[in-house]
Short mmCIF file of C-alpha atoms in Angstrom, two decimals:
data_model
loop_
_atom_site.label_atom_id
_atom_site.label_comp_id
_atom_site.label_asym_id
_atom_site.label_seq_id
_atom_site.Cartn_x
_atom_site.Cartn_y
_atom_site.Cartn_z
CA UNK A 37 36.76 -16.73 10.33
CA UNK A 38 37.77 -20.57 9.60
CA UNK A 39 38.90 -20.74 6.04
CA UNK A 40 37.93 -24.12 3.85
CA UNK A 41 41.04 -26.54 2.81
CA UNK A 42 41.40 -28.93 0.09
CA UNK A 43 39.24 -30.18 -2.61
CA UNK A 44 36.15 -30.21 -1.47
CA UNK A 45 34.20 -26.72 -1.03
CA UNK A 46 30.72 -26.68 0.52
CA UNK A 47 27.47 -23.99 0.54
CA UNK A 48 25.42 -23.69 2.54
CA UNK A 49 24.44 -24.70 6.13
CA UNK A 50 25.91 -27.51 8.31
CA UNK A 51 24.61 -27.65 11.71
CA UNK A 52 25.87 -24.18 13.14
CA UNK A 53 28.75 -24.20 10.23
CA UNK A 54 27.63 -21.89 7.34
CA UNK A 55 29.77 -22.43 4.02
CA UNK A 56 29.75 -19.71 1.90
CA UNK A 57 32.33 -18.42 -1.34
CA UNK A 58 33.13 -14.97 -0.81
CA UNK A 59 36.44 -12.70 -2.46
CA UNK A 60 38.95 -14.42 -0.17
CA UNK A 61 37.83 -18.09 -1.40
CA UNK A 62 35.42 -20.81 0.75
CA UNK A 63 35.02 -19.81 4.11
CA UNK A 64 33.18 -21.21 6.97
CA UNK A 65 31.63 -19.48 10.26
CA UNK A 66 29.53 -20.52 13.19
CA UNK A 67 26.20 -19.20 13.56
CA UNK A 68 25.96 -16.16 15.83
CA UNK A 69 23.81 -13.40 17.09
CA UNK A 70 22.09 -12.60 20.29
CA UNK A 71 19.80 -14.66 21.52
CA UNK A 72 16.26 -13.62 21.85
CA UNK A 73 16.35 -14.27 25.56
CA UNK A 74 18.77 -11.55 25.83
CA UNK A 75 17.04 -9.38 23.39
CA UNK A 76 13.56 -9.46 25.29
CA UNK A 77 15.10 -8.98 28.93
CA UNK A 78 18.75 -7.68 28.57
CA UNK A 79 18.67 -3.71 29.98
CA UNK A 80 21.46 -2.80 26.67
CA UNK A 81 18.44 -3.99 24.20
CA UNK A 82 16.09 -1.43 25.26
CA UNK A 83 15.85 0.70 22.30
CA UNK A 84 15.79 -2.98 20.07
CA UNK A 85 13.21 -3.92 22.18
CA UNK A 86 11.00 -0.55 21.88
CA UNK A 87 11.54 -0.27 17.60
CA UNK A 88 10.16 -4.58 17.93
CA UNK A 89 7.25 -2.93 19.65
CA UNK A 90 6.57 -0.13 17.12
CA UNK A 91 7.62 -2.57 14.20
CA UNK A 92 4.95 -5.10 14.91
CA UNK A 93 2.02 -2.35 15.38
CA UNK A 94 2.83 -1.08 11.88
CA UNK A 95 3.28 -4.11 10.44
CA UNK A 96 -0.42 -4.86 11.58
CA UNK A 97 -1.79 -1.26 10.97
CA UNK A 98 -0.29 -1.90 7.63
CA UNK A 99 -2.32 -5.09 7.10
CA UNK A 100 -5.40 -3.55 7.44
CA UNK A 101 -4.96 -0.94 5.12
CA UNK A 102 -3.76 -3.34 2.35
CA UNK A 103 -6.69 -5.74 3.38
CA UNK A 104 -9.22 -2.62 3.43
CA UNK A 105 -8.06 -1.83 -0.18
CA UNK A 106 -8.03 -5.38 -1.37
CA UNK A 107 -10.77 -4.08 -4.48
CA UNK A 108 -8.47 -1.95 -5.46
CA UNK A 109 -4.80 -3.16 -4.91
CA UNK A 110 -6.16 -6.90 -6.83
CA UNK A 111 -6.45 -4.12 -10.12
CA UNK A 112 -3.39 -2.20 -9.92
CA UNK A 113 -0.33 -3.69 -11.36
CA UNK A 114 2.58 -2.31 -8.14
CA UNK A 115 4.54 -5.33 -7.28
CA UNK A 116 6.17 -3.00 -4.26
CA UNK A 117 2.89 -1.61 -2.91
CA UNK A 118 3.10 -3.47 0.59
CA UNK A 119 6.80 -2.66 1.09
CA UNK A 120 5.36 1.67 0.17
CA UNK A 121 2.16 1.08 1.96
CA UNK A 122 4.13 0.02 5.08
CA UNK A 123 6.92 2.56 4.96
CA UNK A 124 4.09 5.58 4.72
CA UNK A 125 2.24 4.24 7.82
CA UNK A 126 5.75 4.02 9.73
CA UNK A 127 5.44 7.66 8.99
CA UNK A 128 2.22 7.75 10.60
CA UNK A 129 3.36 5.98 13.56
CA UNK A 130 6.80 8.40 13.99
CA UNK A 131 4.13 11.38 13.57
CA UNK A 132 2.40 10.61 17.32
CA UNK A 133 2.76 12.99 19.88
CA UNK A 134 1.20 11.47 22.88
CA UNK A 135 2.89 8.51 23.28
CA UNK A 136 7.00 7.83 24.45
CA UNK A 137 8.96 5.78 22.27
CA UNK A 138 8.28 2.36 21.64
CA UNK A 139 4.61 3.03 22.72
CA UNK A 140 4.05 4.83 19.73
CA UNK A 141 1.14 3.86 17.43
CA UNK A 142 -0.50 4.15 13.79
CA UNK A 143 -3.81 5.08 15.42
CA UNK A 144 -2.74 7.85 17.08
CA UNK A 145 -0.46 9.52 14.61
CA UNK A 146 -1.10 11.95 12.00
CA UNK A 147 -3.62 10.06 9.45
CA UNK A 148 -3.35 13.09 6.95
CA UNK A 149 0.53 11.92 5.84
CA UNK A 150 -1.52 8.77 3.67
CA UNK A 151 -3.37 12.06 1.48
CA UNK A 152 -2.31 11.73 -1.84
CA UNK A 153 0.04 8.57 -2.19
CA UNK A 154 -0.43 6.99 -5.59
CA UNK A 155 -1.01 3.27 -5.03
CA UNK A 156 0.66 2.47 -8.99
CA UNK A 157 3.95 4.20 -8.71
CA UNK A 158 4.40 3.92 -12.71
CA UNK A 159 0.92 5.54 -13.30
CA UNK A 160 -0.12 7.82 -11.42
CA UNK A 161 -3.92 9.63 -11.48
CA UNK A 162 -2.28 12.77 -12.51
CA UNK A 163 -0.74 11.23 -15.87
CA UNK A 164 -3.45 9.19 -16.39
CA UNK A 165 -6.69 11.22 -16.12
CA UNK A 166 -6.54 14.82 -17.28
CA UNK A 167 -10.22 15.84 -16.16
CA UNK A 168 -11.50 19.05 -13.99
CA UNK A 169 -12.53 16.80 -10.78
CA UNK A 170 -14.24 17.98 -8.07
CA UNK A 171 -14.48 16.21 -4.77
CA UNK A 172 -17.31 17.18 -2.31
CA UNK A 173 -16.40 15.58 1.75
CA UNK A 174 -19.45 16.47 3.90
CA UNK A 175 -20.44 14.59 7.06
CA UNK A 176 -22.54 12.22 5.46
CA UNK A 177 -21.00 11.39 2.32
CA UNK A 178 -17.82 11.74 0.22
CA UNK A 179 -18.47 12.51 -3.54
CA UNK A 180 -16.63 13.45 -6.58
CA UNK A 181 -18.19 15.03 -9.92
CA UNK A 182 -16.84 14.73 -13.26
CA UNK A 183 -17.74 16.42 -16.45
CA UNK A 184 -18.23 15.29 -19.56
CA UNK A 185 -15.10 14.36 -21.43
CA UNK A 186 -13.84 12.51 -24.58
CA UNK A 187 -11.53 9.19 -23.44
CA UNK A 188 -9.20 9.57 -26.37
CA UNK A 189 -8.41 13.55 -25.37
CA UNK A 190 -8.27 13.81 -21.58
CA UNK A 191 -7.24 10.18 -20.66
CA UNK A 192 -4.32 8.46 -21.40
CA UNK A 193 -5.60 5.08 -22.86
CA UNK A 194 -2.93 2.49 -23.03
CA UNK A 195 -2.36 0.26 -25.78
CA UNK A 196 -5.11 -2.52 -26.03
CA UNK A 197 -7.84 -0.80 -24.04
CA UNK A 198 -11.59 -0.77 -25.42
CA UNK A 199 -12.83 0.43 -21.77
CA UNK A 200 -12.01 2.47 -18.71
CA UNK A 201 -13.62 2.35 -15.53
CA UNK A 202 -13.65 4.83 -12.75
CA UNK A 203 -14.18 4.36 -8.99
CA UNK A 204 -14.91 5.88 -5.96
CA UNK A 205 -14.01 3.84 -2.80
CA UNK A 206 -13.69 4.68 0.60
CA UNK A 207 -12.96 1.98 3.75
CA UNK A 208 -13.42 2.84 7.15
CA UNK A 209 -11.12 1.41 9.48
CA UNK A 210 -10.86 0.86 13.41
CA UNK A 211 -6.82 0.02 14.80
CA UNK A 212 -7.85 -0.92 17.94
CA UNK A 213 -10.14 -3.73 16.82
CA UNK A 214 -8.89 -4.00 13.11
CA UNK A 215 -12.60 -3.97 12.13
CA UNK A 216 -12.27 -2.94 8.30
CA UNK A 217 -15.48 -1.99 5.87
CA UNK A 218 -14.95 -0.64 2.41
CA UNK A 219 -17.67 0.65 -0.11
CA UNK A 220 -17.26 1.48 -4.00
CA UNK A 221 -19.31 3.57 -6.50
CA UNK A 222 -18.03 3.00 -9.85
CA UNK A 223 -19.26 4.37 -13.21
CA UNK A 224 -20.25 2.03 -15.75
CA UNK A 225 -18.18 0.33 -18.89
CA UNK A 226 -17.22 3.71 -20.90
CA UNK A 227 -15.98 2.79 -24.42
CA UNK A 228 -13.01 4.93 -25.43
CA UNK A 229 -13.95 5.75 -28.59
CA UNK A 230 -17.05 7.40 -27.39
CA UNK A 231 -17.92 10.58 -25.67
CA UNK A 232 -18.69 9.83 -21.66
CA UNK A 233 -21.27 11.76 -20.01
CA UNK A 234 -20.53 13.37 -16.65
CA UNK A 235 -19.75 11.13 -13.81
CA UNK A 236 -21.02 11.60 -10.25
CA UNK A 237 -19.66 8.81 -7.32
CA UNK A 238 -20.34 9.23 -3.77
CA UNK A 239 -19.53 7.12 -0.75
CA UNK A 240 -21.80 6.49 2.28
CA UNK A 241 -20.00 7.43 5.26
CA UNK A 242 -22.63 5.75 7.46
CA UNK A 243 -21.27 2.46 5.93
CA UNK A 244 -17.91 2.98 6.98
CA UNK A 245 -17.28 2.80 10.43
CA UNK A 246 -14.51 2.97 12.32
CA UNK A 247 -11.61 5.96 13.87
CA UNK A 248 -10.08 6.32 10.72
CA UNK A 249 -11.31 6.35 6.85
CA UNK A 250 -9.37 6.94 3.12
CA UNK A 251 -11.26 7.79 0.34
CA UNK A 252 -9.82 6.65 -3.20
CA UNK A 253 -10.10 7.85 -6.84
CA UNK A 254 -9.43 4.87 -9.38
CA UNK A 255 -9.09 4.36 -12.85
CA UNK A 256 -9.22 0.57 -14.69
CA UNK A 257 -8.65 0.19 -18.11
CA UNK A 258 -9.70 -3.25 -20.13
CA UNK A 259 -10.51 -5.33 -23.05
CA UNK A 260 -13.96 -5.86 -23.42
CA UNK A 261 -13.57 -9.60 -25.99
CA UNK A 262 -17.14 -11.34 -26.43
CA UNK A 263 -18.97 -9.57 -23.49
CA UNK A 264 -15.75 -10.49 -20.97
CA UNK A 265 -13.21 -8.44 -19.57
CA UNK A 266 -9.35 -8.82 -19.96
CA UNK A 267 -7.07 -6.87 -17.91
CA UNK A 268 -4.43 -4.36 -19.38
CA UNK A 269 -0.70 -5.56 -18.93
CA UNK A 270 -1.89 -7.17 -15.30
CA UNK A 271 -3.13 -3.64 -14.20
CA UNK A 272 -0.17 -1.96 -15.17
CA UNK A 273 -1.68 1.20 -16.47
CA UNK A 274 -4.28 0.98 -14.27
CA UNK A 275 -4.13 4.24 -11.53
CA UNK A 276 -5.18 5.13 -7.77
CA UNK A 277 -4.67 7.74 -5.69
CA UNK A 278 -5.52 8.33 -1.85
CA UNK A 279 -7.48 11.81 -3.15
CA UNK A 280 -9.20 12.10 0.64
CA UNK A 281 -8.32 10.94 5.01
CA UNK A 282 -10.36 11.29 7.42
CA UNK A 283 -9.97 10.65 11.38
CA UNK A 284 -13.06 10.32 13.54
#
């Protein structure tokens, strides 16, 4: 490690010099690091080689989730969603029992590990809704039934709310193609001051097609000012849970 002399200390990069300020003073080093010739055809980067391979197909699986769920990840205020969303389907992808290692993929692994990840990590549908719901998955359709309630006792309204809204939305998905469809029953504008009636959502599974669907339970929370809506905190307090998988 080449060590900087006299008045003049650099950061930064050079060429292949990199000037940096560490403990022991300015220092200087050449770029290194294996080349990616080596990497891709060197027989001692094997395993590098197969964890690139498994990497890059749950990076994209990844994707298509987050894109499939664009409705409801635009609402929910979780600046490290993608980097949770990501590490839960690298779960799905260790999960696969068919194929060897670094042939393993999302599609094949066990779907059932994305069940009931909250997609707002500082709100979750458990402390935010405190309702009797009942969720109905038949061939067809999924549904889910709620009873009457009163906002202000079984929901926690934040600060600055006049409305909630909750949602139903499934999205069907297909790896191998990364087709995507999504579909969303949501209940209307309830005020929070007011009694709601009983809520029934259900999601066509004809329109979803694909090997692999998620069905997710939502809660939005706004300021209704002049007939518009205003978000809460950026979707802060806003909830969403993976309540339901399915693989085809």
């Amino acid at each position: 490690m080449a060590k900087q002399a006299g008045v003049i200390t650099l950061n930064g990069k050079v060429g292949r010099l990199s000037f940096y300020k560490s403990k022991d003073g300015y220092l200087a080093r050449e770029k290194g690091g294996v080349s990616k010739s080596r990497i891709m055809n060197d027989a001692r980067f094997a395993r590098t080689r197969e964890n690139l391979k498994e990497f890059a197909d749950n990076a994209t699986s990844a994707k298509l989730v987050r894109d499939a769920l664009r409705p409801v990840i635009a609402k929910i205020g979780d600046s490290r969603l993608s980097q949770r969303i990501t590490q839960v389907m690298m779960k799905v992808l260790q999960s696969d029992l068919v194929n060897n290692r670094g042939e393993r993929m999302v599609r094949a692994g066990d779907w059932s590990l994305l069940k009931d990840m909250e997609l707002n990590a500082s709100s979750s549908l458990g402390s935010t809704l405190f309702l009797e719901t009942t969720y109905t998955d038949s061939p067809t359709a999924w549904a889910v039934a709620i009873p009457a309630f009163v906002p202000q006792d079984y929901v926690a309204v934040p600060r600055g709310a006049t409305h909630l809204r909750i949602s139903a939305t499934g999205v069907g998905l297909d790896f191998s193609t990364g087709a995507r469809a999504v579909q969303t029953a949501a209940s209307t504008l309830l005020p929070v001051i007011d009694p709601a009636a009983a809520i029934n959502l259900s999601v066509d599974k004809a329109l979803l097609p694909g090997t692999h669907r998620a069905f997710v339970l939502s809660v939005e929370f706004v300021q209704m000012v002049n007939g518009s809506e205003y978000s809460i905190n950026n979707g802060a307090h806003n909830a969403a849970k993976m309540v339901g998988v399915e693989q085809v």
